[in-house]
Short mmCIF file of C-alpha atoms and ligand atoms in Angstrom, two decimals:
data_model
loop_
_atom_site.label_atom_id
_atom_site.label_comp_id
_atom_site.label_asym_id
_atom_site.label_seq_id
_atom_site.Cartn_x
_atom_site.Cartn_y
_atom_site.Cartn_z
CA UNK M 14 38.77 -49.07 -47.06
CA UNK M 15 35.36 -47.55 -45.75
CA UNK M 16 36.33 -44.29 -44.52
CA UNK M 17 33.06 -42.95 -42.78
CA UNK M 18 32.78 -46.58 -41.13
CA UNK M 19 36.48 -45.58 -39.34
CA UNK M 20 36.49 -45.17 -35.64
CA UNK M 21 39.10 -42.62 -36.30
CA UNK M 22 36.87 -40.79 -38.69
CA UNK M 23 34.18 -39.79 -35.90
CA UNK M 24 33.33 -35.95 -35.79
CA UNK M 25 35.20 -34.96 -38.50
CA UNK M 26 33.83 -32.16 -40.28
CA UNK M 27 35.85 -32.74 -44.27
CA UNK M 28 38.16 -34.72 -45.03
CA UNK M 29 39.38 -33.94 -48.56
CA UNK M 30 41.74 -36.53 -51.06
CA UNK M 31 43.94 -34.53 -53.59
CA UNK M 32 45.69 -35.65 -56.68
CA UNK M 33 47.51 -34.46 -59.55
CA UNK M 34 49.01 -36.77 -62.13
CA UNK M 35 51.47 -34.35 -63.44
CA UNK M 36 53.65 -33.73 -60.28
CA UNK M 37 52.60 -37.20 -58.76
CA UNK M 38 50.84 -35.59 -55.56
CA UNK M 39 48.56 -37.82 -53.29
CA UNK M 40 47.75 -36.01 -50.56
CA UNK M 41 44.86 -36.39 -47.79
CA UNK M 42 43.83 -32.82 -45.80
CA UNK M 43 41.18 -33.81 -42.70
CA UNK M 44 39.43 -31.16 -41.00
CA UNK M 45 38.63 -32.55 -37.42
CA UNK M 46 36.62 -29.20 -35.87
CA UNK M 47 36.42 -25.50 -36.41
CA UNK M 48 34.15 -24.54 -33.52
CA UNK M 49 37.15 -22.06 -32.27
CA UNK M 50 38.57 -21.14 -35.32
CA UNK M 51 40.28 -21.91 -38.82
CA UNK M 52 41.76 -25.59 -39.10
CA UNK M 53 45.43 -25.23 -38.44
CA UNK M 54 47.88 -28.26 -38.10
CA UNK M 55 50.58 -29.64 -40.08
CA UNK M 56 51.28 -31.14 -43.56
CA UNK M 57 53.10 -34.27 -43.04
CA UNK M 58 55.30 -36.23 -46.27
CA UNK M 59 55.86 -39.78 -44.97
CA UNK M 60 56.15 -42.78 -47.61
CA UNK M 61 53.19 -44.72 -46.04
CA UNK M 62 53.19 -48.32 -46.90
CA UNK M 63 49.66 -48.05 -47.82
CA UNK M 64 46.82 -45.72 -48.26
CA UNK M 65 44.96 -46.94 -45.58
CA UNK M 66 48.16 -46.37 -43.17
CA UNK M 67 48.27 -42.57 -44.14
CA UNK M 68 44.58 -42.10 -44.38
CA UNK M 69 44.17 -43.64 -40.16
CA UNK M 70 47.74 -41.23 -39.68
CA UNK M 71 45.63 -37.37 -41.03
CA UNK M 72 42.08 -38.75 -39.07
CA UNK M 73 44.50 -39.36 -35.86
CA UNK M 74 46.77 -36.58 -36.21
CA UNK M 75 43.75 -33.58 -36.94
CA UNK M 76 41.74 -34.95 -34.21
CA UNK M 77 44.72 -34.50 -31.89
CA UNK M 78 44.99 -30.83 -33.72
CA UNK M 79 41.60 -29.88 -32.21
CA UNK M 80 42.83 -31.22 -28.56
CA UNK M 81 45.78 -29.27 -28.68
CA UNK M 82 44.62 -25.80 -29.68
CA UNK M 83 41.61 -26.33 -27.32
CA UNK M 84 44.19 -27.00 -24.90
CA UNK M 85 46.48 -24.39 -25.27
CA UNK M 86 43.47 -21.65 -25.26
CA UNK M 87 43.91 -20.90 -29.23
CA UNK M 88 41.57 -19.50 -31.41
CA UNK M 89 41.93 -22.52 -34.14
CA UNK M 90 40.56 -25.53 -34.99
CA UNK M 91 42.40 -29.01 -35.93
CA UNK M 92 43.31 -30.20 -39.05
CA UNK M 93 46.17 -32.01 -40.56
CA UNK M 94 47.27 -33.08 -43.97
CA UNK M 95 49.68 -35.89 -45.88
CA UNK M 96 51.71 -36.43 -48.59
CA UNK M 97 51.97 -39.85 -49.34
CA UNK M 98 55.76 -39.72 -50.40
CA UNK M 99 59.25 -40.08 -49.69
CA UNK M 100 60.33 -36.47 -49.36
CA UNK M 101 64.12 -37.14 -49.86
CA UNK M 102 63.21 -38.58 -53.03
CA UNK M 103 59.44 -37.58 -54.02
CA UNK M 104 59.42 -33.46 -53.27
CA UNK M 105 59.52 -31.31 -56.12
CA UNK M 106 58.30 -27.59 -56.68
CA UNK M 107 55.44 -28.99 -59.02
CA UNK M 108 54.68 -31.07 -55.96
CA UNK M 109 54.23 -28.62 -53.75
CA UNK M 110 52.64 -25.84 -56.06
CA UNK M 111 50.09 -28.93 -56.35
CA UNK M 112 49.45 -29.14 -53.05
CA UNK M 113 49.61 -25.44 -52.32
CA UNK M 114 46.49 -25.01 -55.32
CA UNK M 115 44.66 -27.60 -53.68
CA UNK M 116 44.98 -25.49 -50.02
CA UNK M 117 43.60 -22.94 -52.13
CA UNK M 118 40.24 -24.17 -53.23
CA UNK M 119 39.47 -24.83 -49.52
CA UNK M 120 39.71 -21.02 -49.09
CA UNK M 121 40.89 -21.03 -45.53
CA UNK M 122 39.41 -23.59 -43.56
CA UNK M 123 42.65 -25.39 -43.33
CA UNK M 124 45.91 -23.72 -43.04
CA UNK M 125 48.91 -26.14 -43.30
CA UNK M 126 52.27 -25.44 -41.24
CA UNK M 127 55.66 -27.84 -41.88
CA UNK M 128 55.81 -30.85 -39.93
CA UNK M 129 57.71 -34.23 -40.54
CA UNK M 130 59.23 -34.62 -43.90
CA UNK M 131 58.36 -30.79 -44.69
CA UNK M 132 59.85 -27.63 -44.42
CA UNK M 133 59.63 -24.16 -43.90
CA UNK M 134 61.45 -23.49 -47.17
CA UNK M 135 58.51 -25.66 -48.46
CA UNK M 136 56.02 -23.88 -46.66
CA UNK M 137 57.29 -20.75 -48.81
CA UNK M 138 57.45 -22.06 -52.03
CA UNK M 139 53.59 -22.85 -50.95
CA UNK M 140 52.97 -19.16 -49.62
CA UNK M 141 53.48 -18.03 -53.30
CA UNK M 142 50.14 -19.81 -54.45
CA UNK M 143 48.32 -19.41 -51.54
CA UNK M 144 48.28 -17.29 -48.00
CA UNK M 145 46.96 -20.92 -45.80
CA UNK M 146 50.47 -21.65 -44.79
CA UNK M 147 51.55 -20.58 -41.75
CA UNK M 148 54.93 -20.82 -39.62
CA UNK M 149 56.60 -19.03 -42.53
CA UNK M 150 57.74 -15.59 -40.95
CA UNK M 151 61.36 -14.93 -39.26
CA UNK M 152 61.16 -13.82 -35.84
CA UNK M 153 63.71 -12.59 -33.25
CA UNK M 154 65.43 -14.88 -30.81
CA UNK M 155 68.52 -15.40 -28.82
CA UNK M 156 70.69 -15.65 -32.18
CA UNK M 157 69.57 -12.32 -33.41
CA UNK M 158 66.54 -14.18 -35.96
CA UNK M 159 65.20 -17.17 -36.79
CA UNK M 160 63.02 -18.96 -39.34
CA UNK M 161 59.53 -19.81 -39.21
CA UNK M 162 59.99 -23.21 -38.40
CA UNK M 163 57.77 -23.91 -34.91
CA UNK M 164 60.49 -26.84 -33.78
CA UNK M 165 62.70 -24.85 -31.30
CA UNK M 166 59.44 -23.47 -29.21
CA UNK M 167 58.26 -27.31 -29.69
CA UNK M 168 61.20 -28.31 -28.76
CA UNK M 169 61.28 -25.55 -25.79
CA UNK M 170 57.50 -26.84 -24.64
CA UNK M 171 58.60 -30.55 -24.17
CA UNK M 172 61.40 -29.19 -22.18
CA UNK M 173 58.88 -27.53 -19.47
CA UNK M 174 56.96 -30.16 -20.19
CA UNK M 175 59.49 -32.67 -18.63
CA UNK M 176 60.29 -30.46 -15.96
CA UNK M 177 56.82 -30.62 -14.62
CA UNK M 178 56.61 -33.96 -15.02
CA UNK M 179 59.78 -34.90 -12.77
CA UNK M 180 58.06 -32.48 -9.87
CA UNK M 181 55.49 -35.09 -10.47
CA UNK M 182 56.96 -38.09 -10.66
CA UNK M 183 60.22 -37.64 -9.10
CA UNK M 184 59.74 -34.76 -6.63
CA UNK M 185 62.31 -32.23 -7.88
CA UNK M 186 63.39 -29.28 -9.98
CA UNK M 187 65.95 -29.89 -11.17
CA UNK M 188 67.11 -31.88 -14.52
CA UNK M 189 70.70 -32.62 -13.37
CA UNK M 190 71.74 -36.17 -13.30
CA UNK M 191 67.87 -37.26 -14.91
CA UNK M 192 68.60 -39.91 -17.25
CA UNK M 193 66.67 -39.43 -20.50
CA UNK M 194 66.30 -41.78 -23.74
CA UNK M 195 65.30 -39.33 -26.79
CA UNK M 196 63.59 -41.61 -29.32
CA UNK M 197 64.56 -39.52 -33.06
CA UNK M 198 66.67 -36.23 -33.13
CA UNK M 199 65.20 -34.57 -35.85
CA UNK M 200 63.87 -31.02 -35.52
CA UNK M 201 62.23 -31.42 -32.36
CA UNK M 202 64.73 -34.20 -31.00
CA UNK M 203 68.11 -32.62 -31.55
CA UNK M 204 66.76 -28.99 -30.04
CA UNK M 205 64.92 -30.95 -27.27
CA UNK M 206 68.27 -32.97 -26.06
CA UNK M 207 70.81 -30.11 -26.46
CA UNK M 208 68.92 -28.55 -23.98
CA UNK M 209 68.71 -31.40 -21.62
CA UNK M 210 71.87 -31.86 -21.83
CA UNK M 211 72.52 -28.30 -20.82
CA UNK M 212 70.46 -28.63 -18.04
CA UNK M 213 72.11 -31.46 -16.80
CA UNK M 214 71.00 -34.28 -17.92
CA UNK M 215 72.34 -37.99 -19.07
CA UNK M 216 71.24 -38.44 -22.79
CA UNK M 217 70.67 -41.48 -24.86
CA UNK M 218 69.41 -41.36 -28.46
CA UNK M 219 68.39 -43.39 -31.49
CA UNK M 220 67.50 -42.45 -35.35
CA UNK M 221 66.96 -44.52 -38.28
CA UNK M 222 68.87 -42.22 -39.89
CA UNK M 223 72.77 -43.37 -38.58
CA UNK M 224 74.87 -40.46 -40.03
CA UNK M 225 72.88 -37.40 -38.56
CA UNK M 226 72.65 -40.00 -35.46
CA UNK M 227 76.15 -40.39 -34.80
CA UNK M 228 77.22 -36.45 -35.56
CA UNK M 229 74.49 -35.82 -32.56
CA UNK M 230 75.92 -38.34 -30.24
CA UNK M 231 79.15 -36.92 -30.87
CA UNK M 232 77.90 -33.48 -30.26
CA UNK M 233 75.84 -34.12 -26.88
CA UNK M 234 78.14 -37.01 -25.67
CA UNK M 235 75.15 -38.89 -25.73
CA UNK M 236 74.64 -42.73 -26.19
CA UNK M 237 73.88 -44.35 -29.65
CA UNK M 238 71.72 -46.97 -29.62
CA UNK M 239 69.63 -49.03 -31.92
CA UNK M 240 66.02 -47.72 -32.53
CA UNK M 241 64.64 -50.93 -31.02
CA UNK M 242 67.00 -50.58 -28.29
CA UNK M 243 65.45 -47.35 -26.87
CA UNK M 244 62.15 -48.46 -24.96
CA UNK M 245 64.00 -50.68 -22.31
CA UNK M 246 66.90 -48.37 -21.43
CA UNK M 247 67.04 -47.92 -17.50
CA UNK M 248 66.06 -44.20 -17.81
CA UNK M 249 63.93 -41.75 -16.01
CA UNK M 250 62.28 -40.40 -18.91
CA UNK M 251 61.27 -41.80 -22.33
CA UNK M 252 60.91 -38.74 -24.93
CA UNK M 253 59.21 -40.17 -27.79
CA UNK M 254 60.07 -37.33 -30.75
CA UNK M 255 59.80 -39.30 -34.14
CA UNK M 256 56.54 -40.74 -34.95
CA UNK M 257 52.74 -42.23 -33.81
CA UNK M 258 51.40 -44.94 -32.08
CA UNK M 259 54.79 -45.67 -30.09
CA UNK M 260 53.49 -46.23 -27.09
CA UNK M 261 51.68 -50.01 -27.74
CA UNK M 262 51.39 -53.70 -26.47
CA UNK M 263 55.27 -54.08 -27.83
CA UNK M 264 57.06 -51.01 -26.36
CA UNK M 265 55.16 -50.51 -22.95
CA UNK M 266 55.84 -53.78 -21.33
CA UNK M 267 59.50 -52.81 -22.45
CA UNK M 268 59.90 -49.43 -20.66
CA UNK M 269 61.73 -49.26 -17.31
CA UNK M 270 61.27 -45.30 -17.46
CA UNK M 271 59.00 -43.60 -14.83
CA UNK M 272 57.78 -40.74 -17.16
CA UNK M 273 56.74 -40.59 -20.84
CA UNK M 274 57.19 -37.36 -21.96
CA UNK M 275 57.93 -36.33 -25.77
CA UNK M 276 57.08 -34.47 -28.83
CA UNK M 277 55.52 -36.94 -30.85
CA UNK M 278 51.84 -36.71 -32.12
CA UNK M 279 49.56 -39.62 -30.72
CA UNK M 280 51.93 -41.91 -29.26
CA UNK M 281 49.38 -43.89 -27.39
CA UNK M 282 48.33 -46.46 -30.21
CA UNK M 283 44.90 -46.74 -28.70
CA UNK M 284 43.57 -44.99 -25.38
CA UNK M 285 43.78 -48.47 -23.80
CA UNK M 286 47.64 -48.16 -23.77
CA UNK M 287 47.12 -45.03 -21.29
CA UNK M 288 45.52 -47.01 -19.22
CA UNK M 289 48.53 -49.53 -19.10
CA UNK M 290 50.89 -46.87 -18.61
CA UNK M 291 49.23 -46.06 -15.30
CA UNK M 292 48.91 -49.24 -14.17
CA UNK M 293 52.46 -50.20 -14.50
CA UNK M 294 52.89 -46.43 -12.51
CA UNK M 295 54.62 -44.93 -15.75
CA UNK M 296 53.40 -41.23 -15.64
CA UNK M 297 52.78 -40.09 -19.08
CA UNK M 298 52.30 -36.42 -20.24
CA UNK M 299 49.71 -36.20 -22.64
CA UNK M 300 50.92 -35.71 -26.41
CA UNK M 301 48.59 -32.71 -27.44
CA UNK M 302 49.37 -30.63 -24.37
CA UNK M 303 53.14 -30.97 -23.96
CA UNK M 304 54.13 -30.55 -27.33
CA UNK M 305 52.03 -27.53 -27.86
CA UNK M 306 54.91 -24.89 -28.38
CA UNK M 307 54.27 -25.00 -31.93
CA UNK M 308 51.47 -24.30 -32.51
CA UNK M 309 51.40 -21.69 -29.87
CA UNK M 310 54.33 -20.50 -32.35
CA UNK M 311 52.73 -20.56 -35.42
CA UNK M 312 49.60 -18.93 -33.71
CA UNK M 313 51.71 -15.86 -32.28
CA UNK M 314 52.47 -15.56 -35.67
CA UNK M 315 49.42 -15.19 -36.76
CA UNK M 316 48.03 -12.45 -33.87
CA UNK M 317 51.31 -10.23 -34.44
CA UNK M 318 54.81 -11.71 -32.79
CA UNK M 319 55.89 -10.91 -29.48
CA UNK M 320 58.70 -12.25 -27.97
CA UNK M 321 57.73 -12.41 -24.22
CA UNK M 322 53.89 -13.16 -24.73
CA UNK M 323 54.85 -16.13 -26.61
CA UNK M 324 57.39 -17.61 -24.29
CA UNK M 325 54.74 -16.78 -21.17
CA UNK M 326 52.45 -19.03 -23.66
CA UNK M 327 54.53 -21.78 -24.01
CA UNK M 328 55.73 -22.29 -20.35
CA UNK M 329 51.77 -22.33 -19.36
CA UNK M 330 52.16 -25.44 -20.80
CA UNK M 331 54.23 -26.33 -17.22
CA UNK M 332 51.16 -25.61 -15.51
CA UNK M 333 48.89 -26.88 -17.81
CA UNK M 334 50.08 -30.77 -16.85
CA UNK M 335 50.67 -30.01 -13.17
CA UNK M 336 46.79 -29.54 -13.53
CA UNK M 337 46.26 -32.86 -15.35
CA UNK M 338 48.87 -34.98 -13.03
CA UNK M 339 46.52 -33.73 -9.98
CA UNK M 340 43.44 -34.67 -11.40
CA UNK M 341 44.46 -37.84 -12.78
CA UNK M 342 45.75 -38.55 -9.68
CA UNK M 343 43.39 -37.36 -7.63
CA UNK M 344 40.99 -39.21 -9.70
CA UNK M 345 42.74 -42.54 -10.17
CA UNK M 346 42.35 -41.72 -14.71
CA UNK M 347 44.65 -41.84 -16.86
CA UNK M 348 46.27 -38.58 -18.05
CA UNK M 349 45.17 -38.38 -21.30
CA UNK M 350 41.54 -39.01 -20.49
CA UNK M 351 41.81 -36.11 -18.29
CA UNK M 352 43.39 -34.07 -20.99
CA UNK M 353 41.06 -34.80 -23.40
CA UNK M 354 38.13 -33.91 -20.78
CA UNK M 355 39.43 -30.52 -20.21
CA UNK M 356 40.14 -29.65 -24.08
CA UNK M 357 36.52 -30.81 -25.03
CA UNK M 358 35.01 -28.62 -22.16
CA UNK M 359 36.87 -25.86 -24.21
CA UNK M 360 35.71 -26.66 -27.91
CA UNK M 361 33.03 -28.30 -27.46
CA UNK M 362 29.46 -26.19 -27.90
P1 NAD T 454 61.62 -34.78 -37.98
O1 NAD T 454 61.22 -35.52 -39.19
O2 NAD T 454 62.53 -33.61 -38.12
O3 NAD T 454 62.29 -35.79 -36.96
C1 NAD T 454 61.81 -37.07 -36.73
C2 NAD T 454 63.02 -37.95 -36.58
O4 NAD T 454 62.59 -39.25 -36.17
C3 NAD T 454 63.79 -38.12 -37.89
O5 NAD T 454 65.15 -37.85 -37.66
C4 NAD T 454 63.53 -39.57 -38.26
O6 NAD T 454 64.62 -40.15 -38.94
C5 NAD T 454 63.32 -40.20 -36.90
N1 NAD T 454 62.58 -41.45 -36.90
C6 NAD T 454 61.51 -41.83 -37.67
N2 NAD T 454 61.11 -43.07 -37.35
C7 NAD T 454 61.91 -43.49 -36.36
C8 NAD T 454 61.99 -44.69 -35.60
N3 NAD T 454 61.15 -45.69 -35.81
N4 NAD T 454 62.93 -44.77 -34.64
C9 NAD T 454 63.79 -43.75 -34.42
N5 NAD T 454 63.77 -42.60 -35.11
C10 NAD T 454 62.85 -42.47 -36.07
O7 NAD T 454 60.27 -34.36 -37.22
P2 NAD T 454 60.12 -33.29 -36.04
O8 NAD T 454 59.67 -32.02 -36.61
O9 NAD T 454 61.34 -33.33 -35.18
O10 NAD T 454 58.89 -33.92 -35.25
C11 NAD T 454 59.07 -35.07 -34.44
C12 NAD T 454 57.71 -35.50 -33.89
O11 NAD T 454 57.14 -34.43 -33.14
C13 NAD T 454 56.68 -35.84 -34.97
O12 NAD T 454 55.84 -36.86 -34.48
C14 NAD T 454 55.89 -34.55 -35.11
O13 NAD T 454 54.59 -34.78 -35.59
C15 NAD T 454 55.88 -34.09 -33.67
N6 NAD T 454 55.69 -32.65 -33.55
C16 NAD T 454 56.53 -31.79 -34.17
C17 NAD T 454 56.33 -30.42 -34.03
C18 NAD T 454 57.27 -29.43 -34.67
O14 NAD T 454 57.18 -28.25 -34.32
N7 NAD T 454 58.17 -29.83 -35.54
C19 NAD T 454 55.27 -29.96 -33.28
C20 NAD T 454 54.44 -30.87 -32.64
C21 NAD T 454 54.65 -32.22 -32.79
#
């Protein structure tokens, strides 16, 4: 493959390929931008069915890092790693000490955080070899603490996320009755529908993982259904929360929903498909901005934790599309262009 011939490779500032025969690591680390700061995003393990599949996955995902702490009004930059791997079979404390040595030699211009197929236990078996993890520290909540792990503000983000997008879309506050089809209930997922569900709302779910699947259909009296099932439900809302490029010239024509709202990084395959979202009148709430909680997490962290600041933070987010719904609208552009116009006006110099 000829990397710096990649559309997806544009404007990135280092993109760095790490090996080590001993614990079997293959890893990518891209570094989109650090005009605002240090290159923060996650460090995904996914077995990719081919190098070129993981290496278009980091260029995509650390571009969209940039967006999203532009966005969000963070002092980072974006960046995003991979382990090409299965990590229920392929994850191993040699693997990870690899990794975490290789995080080291960049000497802070990219700091990884857990994402899919990752964890914050991982992230702390990292954080012995080197401090350029982040989203390791417990923190206070509701239950008394809880781990580093950035899913539950994530998950917290999507949910005032959705909320602003049914006062745009559907005219109302409230989530009761809203049917919603949640599309993977993994970290993000799971947290995301329990609290739609206490809010109200009429869940249907999919996984391709069937046991953890069925126990949370069980729990939230939600629907099972097939994972190619869940793009032509007759829902209100589409929640996309398991991987990329979801949103394409298969699943759109598909959707009956009216929004597009999940946590999912770059679920528009290519911009075009934002385009055919609004022309079939399906609003869609930018990726980067509404699943921002995380990183606003991970970055509250990082300035000293505080509760209340960080939950202020993470509802902006509400606001934050109720600005890009207007001006797409207003407009006649599709969301994400608008998004993407307002983050660059922030990072851009
Ligand atoms: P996760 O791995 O815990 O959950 C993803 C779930 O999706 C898993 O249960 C997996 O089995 C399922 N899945 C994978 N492919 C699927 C398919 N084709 N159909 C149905 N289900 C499928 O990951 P997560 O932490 O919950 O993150 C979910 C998404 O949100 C990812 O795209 C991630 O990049 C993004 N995201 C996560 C965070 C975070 O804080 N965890 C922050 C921002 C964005």
């Amino acid at each position: 493959m000829a990397v710096f011939s990649l559309s997806d490779f544009a404007d990135h500032e280092q993109v760095v390929f790490v090996s080590d025969d001993k614990s079997g690591l293959k890893a990518i680390i891209a570094i989109h931008n650090s005009n605002l700061g240090p290159a923060l995003g996650g460090c995904r393990m996914w077995p990719y069915a081919s190098e070129d599949e993981a290496i278009r996955d980091v260029l995509r995902l650390s571009r969209g890092m940039t967006y999203k702490s532009a966005m969000a009004r963070l002092k980072l930059g974006g960046g995003k790693s991979v382990i090409i791997g299965n990590p229920r079979t392929h994850k191993t404390p040699e693997l990870l000490a690899a990794f975490a040595r290789a995080l080291e030699q960049l000497n802070g211009r990219y700091i990884a955080a857990e994402d899919s197929g990752t964890s914050v236990a991982d992230m702390k078996i990292m954080a012995q070899l080197t401090s350029h993890v982040a989203g390791i520290v417990d923190k206070p909540s509701d239950q008394g603490t809880r781990s580093g792990d950035p899913s539950p503000a994530t998950a917290y983000g999507v949910f005032v996320g959705i909320k602003a997008a049914v006062q745009e879309k559907l005219g109302r506050d409230s989530l009761a009755g809203l049917r919603v089809a949640v599309q993977g209930v993994g970290n993000v997922g799971l947290d995301l529908a329990r609290q739609l569900k206490a809010a109200g709302a009429q869940l249907w779910i999919t996984d391709i993982h069937r046991e953890p699947l069925l126990q949370a259909g069980k729990e939230l009296g939600a629907t099972v259904v097939a994972p190619d099932e869940i793009f032509g439900l007759d829902v209100d809302v589409f929640a996309p929360c398991a991987l990329g490029a979801v949103l394409n010239d298969t699943t759109i024509p598909q959707l009956k929903a009216a929004i597009v709202a999940g946590a999912a990084n770059n679920q528009l395959a290519e911009p075009r498909h934002g385009v055919a979202l609004m022309k079939r009148d399906i609003l869609y709430a930018p990726d980067y901005v509404i699943n921002a909680g995380g990183i606003i997490d991970v970055y509250h962290e990082r300035i000293g934790f505080e509760r209340a600041a960080l939950i202020a933070h993470i509802e902006g987010i509400h606001d934050n599309l109720l600005e890009i719904f207007a001006r797409a609208r207003k407009e006649a552009r599709p969301t994400g262009e608008v998004a993407d116009a307002i983050a660059e006006e922030r990072f851009m110099r």
